[in-house]
């Protein structure tokens, strides 16, 4: 009887812990050794999501193991200022079905962004992660905020590490690819010298 009671208490404890993690409680996330802070202002959605999924899986570490969730937790700020190249804001569509006849609901990326400013980043990262049992584990380590306010400001500098996006390839008018820094506004350092933005 005592063993079954202890087993039942253990199961209740595990269920509460699991529910706390799934509900997005930040206390459960504090177990992570390091947090990476990413500023999404002006970043292209696809490039940003690929880098986030890379870090979430721990592929930037020498201890990478695809069977274990060894990646760092990621805090994304300024999600409302994300950039989609071309006319994807109007042309990209998301579909869902209510389950009833004629219940297909279609919304553009612009409409989804207006409803939830963190949706585009969360959905893009989710679709870039491998579709296996570790996907939920990786997504639990992702926190996206629409502006610069986030609850992890009290972390020490060695735990909350800013993440720098890799340099973006720019295409010269002669067709050669080279890497070059860009300003925050997205324009080149020099105004017109044969460089073009690659989108």
PDB file of C-alpha atoms in Angstrom:
ATOM      1  CA  UNK A   1       0.000   0.000   0.000  1.00  0.00           C
ATOM      2  CA  UNK A   2       2.801   2.396   0.896  1.00  0.00           C
ATOM      3  CA  UNK A   3       4.570   1.798  -2.392  1.00  0.00           C
ATOM      4  CA  UNK A   4       1.407   2.455  -4.444  1.00  0.00           C
ATOM      5  CA  UNK A   5       0.800   5.669  -2.480  1.00  0.00           C
ATOM      6  CA  UNK A   6       4.360   6.844  -3.128  1.00  0.00           C
ATOM      7  CA  UNK A   7       3.978   5.964  -6.797  1.00  0.00           C
ATOM      8  CA  UNK A   8       0.742   7.964  -7.004  1.00  0.00           C
ATOM      9  CA  UNK A   9       2.361  10.983  -5.333  1.00  0.00           C
ATOM     10  CA  UNK A  10       5.291  10.779  -7.741  1.00  0.00           C
ATOM     11  CA  UNK A  11       2.929  10.717 -10.722  1.00  0.00           C
ATOM     12  CA  UNK A  12       1.036  13.749  -9.390  1.00  0.00           C
ATOM     13  CA  UNK A  13       4.305  15.642  -8.909  1.00  0.00           C
ATOM     14  CA  UNK A  14       5.482  14.803 -12.440  1.00  0.00           C
ATOM     15  CA  UNK A  15       2.138  15.860 -13.915  1.00  0.00           C
ATOM     16  CA  UNK A  16       2.256  19.208 -12.099  1.00  0.00           C
ATOM     17  CA  UNK A  17       5.822  19.791 -13.269  1.00  0.00           C
ATOM     18  CA  UNK A  18       4.888  18.929 -16.853  1.00  0.00           C
ATOM     19  CA  UNK A  19       1.842  21.232 -16.771  1.00  0.00           C
ATOM     20  CA  UNK A  20       4.001  24.049 -15.402  1.00  0.00           C
ATOM     21  CA  UNK A  21       6.494  23.628 -18.238  1.00  0.00           C
ATOM     22  CA  UNK A  22       3.822  23.392 -20.931  1.00  0.00           C
ATOM     23  CA  UNK A  23       1.996  26.464 -19.635  1.00  0.00           C
ATOM     24  CA  UNK A  24       5.041  28.615 -20.357  1.00  0.00           C
ATOM     25  CA  UNK A  25       6.014  29.203 -16.732  1.00  0.00           C
ATOM     26  CA  UNK A  26       9.371  30.978 -16.724  1.00  0.00           C
ATOM     27  CA  UNK A  27      10.448  29.285 -13.465  1.00  0.00           C
ATOM     28  CA  UNK A  28      10.701  25.940 -15.273  1.00  0.00           C
ATOM     29  CA  UNK A  29      12.770  27.599 -18.004  1.00  0.00           C
ATOM     30  CA  UNK A  30      15.353  28.856 -15.495  1.00  0.00           C
ATOM     31  CA  UNK A  31      16.912  25.366 -15.470  1.00  0.00           C
ATOM     32  CA  UNK A  32      18.595  26.261 -18.756  1.00  0.00           C
ATOM     33  CA  UNK A  33      22.255  27.156 -18.317  1.00  0.00           C
ATOM     34  CA  UNK A  34      22.328  30.023 -20.804  1.00  0.00           C
ATOM     35  CA  UNK A  35      19.864  32.371 -22.494  1.00  0.00           C
ATOM     36  CA  UNK A  36      20.474  33.948 -25.896  1.00  0.00           C
ATOM     37  CA  UNK A  37      18.909  37.384 -26.447  1.00  0.00           C
ATOM     38  CA  UNK A  38      17.935  38.099 -30.056  1.00  0.00           C
ATOM     39  CA  UNK A  39      16.679  41.454 -31.339  1.00  0.00           C
ATOM     40  CA  UNK A  40      14.322  40.794 -34.269  1.00  0.00           C
ATOM     41  CA  UNK A  41      14.111  44.450 -35.316  1.00  0.00           C
ATOM     42  CA  UNK A  42      14.524  44.659 -39.098  1.00  0.00           C
ATOM     43  CA  UNK A  43      15.571  41.006 -39.441  1.00  0.00           C
ATOM     44  CA  UNK A  44      14.259  38.873 -42.301  1.00  0.00           C
ATOM     45  CA  UNK A  45      11.885  36.234 -40.929  1.00  0.00           C
ATOM     46  CA  UNK A  46      13.366  33.204 -42.694  1.00  0.00           C
ATOM     47  CA  UNK A  47      16.995  34.003 -41.849  1.00  0.00           C
ATOM     48  CA  UNK A  48      16.101  34.718 -38.225  1.00  0.00           C
ATOM     49  CA  UNK A  49      14.034  31.538 -37.813  1.00  0.00           C
ATOM     50  CA  UNK A  50      16.787  29.348 -39.278  1.00  0.00           C
ATOM     51  CA  UNK A  51      19.335  30.753 -36.812  1.00  0.00           C
ATOM     52  CA  UNK A  52      16.923  30.310 -33.883  1.00  0.00           C
ATOM     53  CA  UNK A  53      16.234  26.676 -34.790  1.00  0.00           C
ATOM     54  CA  UNK A  54      19.991  26.087 -35.174  1.00  0.00           C
ATOM     55  CA  UNK A  55      20.693  27.361 -31.637  1.00  0.00           C
ATOM     56  CA  UNK A  56      17.645  25.663 -30.069  1.00  0.00           C
ATOM     57  CA  UNK A  57      18.932  22.286 -31.262  1.00  0.00           C
ATOM     58  CA  UNK A  58      22.401  23.007 -29.858  1.00  0.00           C
ATOM     59  CA  UNK A  59      24.103  22.738 -33.243  1.00  0.00           C
ATOM     60  CA  UNK A  60      26.372  25.649 -32.363  1.00  0.00           C
ATOM     61  CA  UNK A  61      27.976  23.609 -29.553  1.00  0.00           C
ATOM     62  CA  UNK A  62      30.719  20.967 -29.785  1.00  0.00           C
ATOM     63  CA  UNK A  63      28.579  18.751 -27.518  1.00  0.00           C
ATOM     64  CA  UNK A  64      25.726  18.582 -30.062  1.00  0.00           C
ATOM     65  CA  UNK A  65      23.670  15.393 -29.860  1.00  0.00           C
ATOM     66  CA  UNK A  66      20.572  15.170 -32.046  1.00  0.00           C
ATOM     67  CA  UNK A  67      18.919  12.808 -29.545  1.00  0.00           C
ATOM     68  CA  UNK A  68      19.115  15.279 -26.619  1.00  0.00           C
ATOM     69  CA  UNK A  69      17.774  18.833 -26.110  1.00  0.00           C
ATOM     70  CA  UNK A  70      21.115  20.507 -25.355  1.00  0.00           C
ATOM     71  CA  UNK A  71      20.395  23.895 -26.946  1.00  0.00           C
ATOM     72  CA  UNK A  72      20.236  27.223 -25.130  1.00  0.00           C
ATOM     73  CA  UNK A  73      17.005  29.011 -24.267  1.00  0.00           C
ATOM     74  CA  UNK A  74      16.228  31.896 -26.612  1.00  0.00           C
ATOM     75  CA  UNK A  75      14.555  35.217 -25.802  1.00  0.00           C
ATOM     76  CA  UNK A  76      13.388  37.128 -28.890  1.00  0.00           C
ATOM     77  CA  UNK A  77      12.459  40.801 -28.509  1.00  0.00           C
ATOM     78  CA  UNK A  78      10.927  43.318 -30.955  1.00  0.00           C
ATOM     79  CA  UNK A  79       8.987  40.599 -32.773  1.00  0.00           C
ATOM     80  CA  UNK A  80       6.538  43.254 -33.981  1.00  0.00           C
ATOM     81  CA  UNK A  81       9.312  44.781 -36.147  1.00  0.00           C
ATOM     82  CA  UNK A  82      10.101  41.602 -38.109  1.00  0.00           C
ATOM     83  CA  UNK A  83      10.571  41.956 -41.876  1.00  0.00           C
ATOM     84  CA  UNK A  84       9.208  39.738 -44.658  1.00  0.00           C
ATOM     85  CA  UNK A  85      10.851  40.094 -48.051  1.00  0.00           C
ATOM     86  CA  UNK A  86       8.882  40.939 -51.167  1.00  0.00           C
ATOM     87  CA  UNK A  87       5.093  40.981 -50.806  1.00  0.00           C
ATOM     88  CA  UNK A  88       4.899  38.010 -48.437  1.00  0.00           C
ATOM     89  CA  UNK A  89       2.915  39.995 -45.855  1.00  0.00           C
ATOM     90  CA  UNK A  90      -0.009  40.136 -48.312  1.00  0.00           C
ATOM     91  CA  UNK A  91       0.631  36.950 -50.319  1.00  0.00           C
ATOM     92  CA  UNK A  92       1.608  34.378 -47.666  1.00  0.00           C
ATOM     93  CA  UNK A  93      -1.483  32.626 -46.271  1.00  0.00           C
ATOM     94  CA  UNK A  94      -2.218  30.433 -43.269  1.00  0.00           C
ATOM     95  CA  UNK A  95      -5.061  27.900 -43.362  1.00  0.00           C
ATOM     96  CA  UNK A  96      -7.049  26.103 -40.692  1.00  0.00           C
ATOM     97  CA  UNK A  97     -10.333  24.204 -40.670  1.00  0.00           C
ATOM     98  CA  UNK A  98     -13.094  24.343 -38.057  1.00  0.00           C
ATOM     99  CA  UNK A  99     -14.193  20.775 -38.762  1.00  0.00           C
ATOM    100  CA  UNK A 100     -17.567  21.814 -40.169  1.00  0.00           C
ATOM    101  CA  UNK A 101     -18.651  21.893 -43.810  1.00  0.00           C
ATOM    102  CA  UNK A 102     -17.280  25.016 -45.475  1.00  0.00           C
ATOM    103  CA  UNK A 103     -15.188  25.755 -42.405  1.00  0.00           C
ATOM    104  CA  UNK A 104     -11.908  26.552 -44.142  1.00  0.00           C
ATOM    105  CA  UNK A 105     -10.431  29.718 -42.609  1.00  0.00           C
ATOM    106  CA  UNK A 106      -7.666  31.502 -44.526  1.00  0.00           C
ATOM    107  CA  UNK A 107      -5.748  34.522 -43.269  1.00  0.00           C
ATOM    108  CA  UNK A 108      -2.791  36.413 -44.684  1.00  0.00           C
ATOM    109  CA  UNK A 109       0.476  36.859 -42.813  1.00  0.00           C
ATOM    110  CA  UNK A 110      -0.432  40.523 -42.326  1.00  0.00           C
ATOM    111  CA  UNK A 111      -3.713  39.594 -40.618  1.00  0.00           C
ATOM    112  CA  UNK A 112      -2.020  37.007 -38.401  1.00  0.00           C
ATOM    113  CA  UNK A 113       0.675  39.524 -37.472  1.00  0.00           C
ATOM    114  CA  UNK A 114      -2.007  42.042 -36.497  1.00  0.00           C
ATOM    115  CA  UNK A 115      -3.743  39.453 -34.272  1.00  0.00           C
ATOM    116  CA  UNK A 116      -0.552  38.170 -32.615  1.00  0.00           C
ATOM    117  CA  UNK A 117       2.792  39.880 -33.245  1.00  0.00           C
ATOM    118  CA  UNK A 118       4.745  36.823 -32.068  1.00  0.00           C
ATOM    119  CA  UNK A 119       2.919  34.293 -34.279  1.00  0.00           C
ATOM    120  CA  UNK A 120       5.066  34.559 -37.414  1.00  0.00           C
ATOM    121  CA  UNK A 121       8.344  33.906 -35.584  1.00  0.00           C
ATOM    122  CA  UNK A 122       6.939  31.058 -33.476  1.00  0.00           C
ATOM    123  CA  UNK A 123       5.367  29.331 -36.488  1.00  0.00           C
ATOM    124  CA  UNK A 124       8.467  29.749 -38.675  1.00  0.00           C
ATOM    125  CA  UNK A 125      10.756  28.296 -35.992  1.00  0.00           C
ATOM    126  CA  UNK A 126       8.352  25.425 -35.316  1.00  0.00           C
ATOM    127  CA  UNK A 127       8.335  24.445 -38.987  1.00  0.00           C
ATOM    128  CA  UNK A 128      12.129  24.599 -39.209  1.00  0.00           C
ATOM    129  CA  UNK A 129      12.641  22.192 -36.311  1.00  0.00           C
ATOM    130  CA  UNK A 130      12.725  18.429 -36.963  1.00  0.00           C
ATOM    131  CA  UNK A 131       9.307  16.796 -36.624  1.00  0.00           C
ATOM    132  CA  UNK A 132      10.178  14.413 -33.794  1.00  0.00           C
ATOM    133  CA  UNK A 133       9.629  14.040 -30.046  1.00  0.00           C
ATOM    134  CA  UNK A 134      12.188  16.751 -29.252  1.00  0.00           C
ATOM    135  CA  UNK A 135      10.314  19.487 -31.118  1.00  0.00           C
ATOM    136  CA  UNK A 136       8.165  20.368 -28.085  1.00  0.00           C
ATOM    137  CA  UNK A 137      11.246  20.362 -25.864  1.00  0.00           C
ATOM    138  CA  UNK A 138      12.952  22.849 -28.184  1.00  0.00           C
ATOM    139  CA  UNK A 139       9.890  25.097 -28.448  1.00  0.00           C
ATOM    140  CA  UNK A 140       9.568  25.291 -24.655  1.00  0.00           C
ATOM    141  CA  UNK A 141      12.935  27.070 -24.629  1.00  0.00           C
ATOM    142  CA  UNK A 142      11.705  29.764 -27.014  1.00  0.00           C
ATOM    143  CA  UNK A 143      10.188  32.972 -25.625  1.00  0.00           C
ATOM    144  CA  UNK A 144       9.032  35.654 -28.071  1.00  0.00           C
ATOM    145  CA  UNK A 145       8.029  39.179 -27.035  1.00  0.00           C
ATOM    146  CA  UNK A 146       6.529  41.898 -29.275  1.00  0.00           C
ATOM    147  CA  UNK A 147       8.672  44.725 -27.847  1.00  0.00           C
ATOM    148  CA  UNK A 148      11.816  45.208 -25.764  1.00  0.00           C
ATOM    149  CA  UNK A 149      10.128  44.312 -22.458  1.00  0.00           C
ATOM    150  CA  UNK A 150      10.842  40.786 -21.188  1.00  0.00           C
ATOM    151  CA  UNK A 151      10.972  39.103 -17.732  1.00  0.00           C
ATOM    152  CA  UNK A 152      14.590  37.915 -18.022  1.00  0.00           C
ATOM    153  CA  UNK A 153      16.324  41.267 -17.485  1.00  0.00           C
ATOM    154  CA  UNK A 154      17.432  40.278 -13.974  1.00  0.00           C
ATOM    155  CA  UNK A 155      19.689  37.506 -15.274  1.00  0.00           C
ATOM    156  CA  UNK A 156      23.420  38.061 -15.000  1.00  0.00           C
ATOM    157  CA  UNK A 157      25.443  39.040 -18.063  1.00  0.00           C
ATOM    158  CA  UNK A 158      27.060  35.595 -18.301  1.00  0.00           C
ATOM    159  CA  UNK A 159      23.631  33.886 -18.496  1.00  0.00           C
ATOM    160  CA  UNK A 160      21.791  36.340 -20.781  1.00  0.00           C
ATOM    161  CA  UNK A 161      24.103  36.539 -23.794  1.00  0.00           C
ATOM    162  CA  UNK A 162      23.233  38.745 -26.807  1.00  0.00           C
ATOM    163  CA  UNK A 163      23.145  36.795 -30.072  1.00  0.00           C
ATOM    164  CA  UNK A 164      24.546  38.422 -33.200  1.00  0.00           C
ATOM    165  CA  UNK A 165      23.142  37.408 -36.554  1.00  0.00           C
ATOM    166  CA  UNK A 166      25.796  36.337 -39.102  1.00  0.00           C
ATOM    167  CA  UNK A 167      26.721  38.794 -41.841  1.00  0.00           C
ATOM    168  CA  UNK A 168      24.347  38.935 -44.751  1.00  0.00           C
ATOM    169  CA  UNK A 169      25.556  38.208 -48.271  1.00  0.00           C
ATOM    170  CA  UNK A 170      25.210  41.184 -50.596  1.00  0.00           C
ATOM    171  CA  UNK A 171      25.239  40.890 -54.354  1.00  0.00           C
ATOM    172  CA  UNK A 172      27.386  43.241 -56.411  1.00  0.00           C
ATOM    173  CA  UNK A 173      26.285  44.462 -59.816  1.00  0.00           C
ATOM    174  CA  UNK A 174      29.020  42.294 -61.380  1.00  0.00           C
ATOM    175  CA  UNK A 175      27.377  39.171 -59.885  1.00  0.00           C
ATOM    176  CA  UNK A 176      29.967  38.365 -57.204  1.00  0.00           C
ATOM    177  CA  UNK A 177      28.916  37.515 -53.643  1.00  0.00           C
ATOM    178  CA  UNK A 178      30.701  39.189 -50.742  1.00  0.00           C
ATOM    179  CA  UNK A 179      29.903  39.742 -47.091  1.00  0.00           C
ATOM    180  CA  UNK A 180      29.501  43.239 -45.787  1.00  0.00           C
ATOM    181  CA  UNK A 181      28.031  44.989 -42.744  1.00  0.00           C
ATOM    182  CA  UNK A 182      24.726  46.829 -42.993  1.00  0.00           C
ATOM    183  CA  UNK A 183      23.267  49.617 -40.871  1.00  0.00           C
ATOM    184  CA  UNK A 184      20.249  49.114 -38.602  1.00  0.00           C
ATOM    185  CA  UNK A 185      17.960  50.665 -41.200  1.00  0.00           C
ATOM    186  CA  UNK A 186      18.923  47.879 -43.596  1.00  0.00           C
ATOM    187  CA  UNK A 187      20.872  50.085 -46.032  1.00  0.00           C
ATOM    188  CA  UNK A 188      24.530  49.662 -46.947  1.00  0.00           C
ATOM    189  CA  UNK A 189      27.298  51.633 -45.242  1.00  0.00           C
ATOM    190  CA  UNK A 190      27.984  53.436 -48.519  1.00  0.00           C
ATOM    191  CA  UNK A 191      25.009  54.643 -50.499  1.00  0.00           C
ATOM    192  CA  UNK A 192      25.626  53.769 -54.160  1.00  0.00           C
ATOM    193  CA  UNK A 193      28.750  51.887 -55.220  1.00  0.00           C
ATOM    194  CA  UNK A 194      27.290  48.994 -57.190  1.00  0.00           C
ATOM    195  CA  UNK A 195      25.991  47.057 -54.186  1.00  0.00           C
ATOM    196  CA  UNK A 196      22.475  45.649 -54.094  1.00  0.00           C
ATOM    197  CA  UNK A 197      20.569  44.079 -51.236  1.00  0.00           C
ATOM    198  CA  UNK A 198      19.841  40.391 -51.712  1.00  0.00           C
ATOM    199  CA  UNK A 199      16.268  39.599 -50.715  1.00  0.00           C
TER     200      UNK A 199
END
